Amino acid sequence: MRKYETIFILHPSLDEEAFKANVEKFKGVIENGGGVIENVDVWGKRKLAYEINKINEGYYTLVNFSANPELPKELDRVFRISDAVVRHIIVKNEQ
């Protein structure tokens, strides 16, 4: 299993329940795909460095996890089809 981290930004118009539901959905994708979540760090609502589709802020969340090499592809697919995600990135840790 390899170590990965993902940061995703959710749309600022989400209410607290919708935000938590989306975070749980993405955690579920990792856990159901055989991954192990090591850390979830919710940064909260922050201003974006630049405007994306007329959006100036978003809810940031960082997730560190271990998984097989196929899981990040599935997680990326789920991020792309989710309307709540403004931006996301998944990187492999070299540790």
XYZ file of C-alpha atoms in Angstrom:
95
model
C 0.000 0.000 0.000
C 1.183 3.487 -0.867
C 0.654 6.729 1.024
C -1.393 9.489 -0.629
C -2.876 12.821 0.282
C -5.738 14.677 -1.290
C -6.951 18.227 -0.901
C -10.386 19.126 -2.178
C -12.303 22.395 -2.182
C -16.075 22.246 -1.865
C -18.513 24.898 -3.074
C -19.049 27.712 -0.522
C -22.847 27.678 -0.903
C -23.098 24.281 0.861
C -24.624 24.272 4.323
C -22.921 22.482 7.237
C -24.822 19.191 6.764
C -24.120 19.041 3.024
C -20.448 19.805 3.627
C -20.135 17.009 6.202
C -22.084 14.608 3.956
C -19.682 15.234 1.066
C -16.616 14.721 3.279
C -18.121 11.455 4.566
C -18.893 10.376 0.978
C -15.254 10.836 -0.066
C -14.007 9.098 3.087
C -16.360 6.230 2.252
C -14.907 5.918 -1.255
C -11.439 5.544 0.271
C -12.507 3.048 2.952
C -14.745 0.990 0.626
C -11.912 0.803 -1.908
C -9.619 -0.872 0.613
C -7.831 2.278 1.740
C -6.957 3.306 5.288
C -7.555 6.918 6.324
C -4.730 8.211 8.501
C -5.784 11.830 9.012
C -8.630 14.182 8.046
C -7.891 17.876 8.485
C -10.819 20.234 7.837
C -9.450 23.711 7.189
C -12.886 25.291 6.853
C -14.001 28.131 4.597
C -11.105 30.081 3.084
C -10.568 32.574 0.300
C -9.258 31.094 -2.937
C -5.951 32.311 -4.375
C -7.772 33.135 -7.617
C -11.361 33.138 -8.815
C -12.688 29.842 -10.230
C -15.973 30.009 -12.165
C -16.911 33.255 -10.353
C -16.287 31.617 -6.949
C -13.959 33.409 -4.507
C -13.973 31.018 -1.523
C -14.514 27.378 -0.636
C -14.371 24.706 2.075
C -10.897 23.124 2.180
C -10.279 19.570 3.421
C -7.006 17.592 3.533
C -7.096 13.779 3.779
C -4.014 11.549 4.242
C -4.565 7.888 3.417
C -2.880 4.623 2.412
C -4.235 2.654 -0.511
C -3.444 0.439 -3.463
C -2.509 2.241 -6.724
C -5.979 1.822 -8.277
C -7.895 3.680 -5.551
C -6.729 7.233 -6.454
C -8.126 6.735 -9.973
C -11.550 5.873 -8.555
C -11.392 8.760 -6.063
C -10.488 11.141 -8.906
C -13.487 9.889 -10.891
C -15.818 10.521 -7.941
C -14.375 14.018 -7.438
C -14.931 14.841 -11.112
C -18.597 13.796 -11.165
C -19.452 15.520 -7.889
C -21.046 18.942 -8.408
C -19.961 20.161 -4.960
C -16.214 19.902 -5.729
C -14.653 23.099 -7.071
C -11.055 21.752 -7.252
C -9.171 18.663 -6.090
C -5.724 17.130 -6.242
C -4.381 13.696 -5.239
C -0.635 13.260 -4.745
C 1.526 10.292 -3.759
C 3.745 10.859 -0.719
C 7.318 9.717 -1.245
C 7.821 8.810 2.424
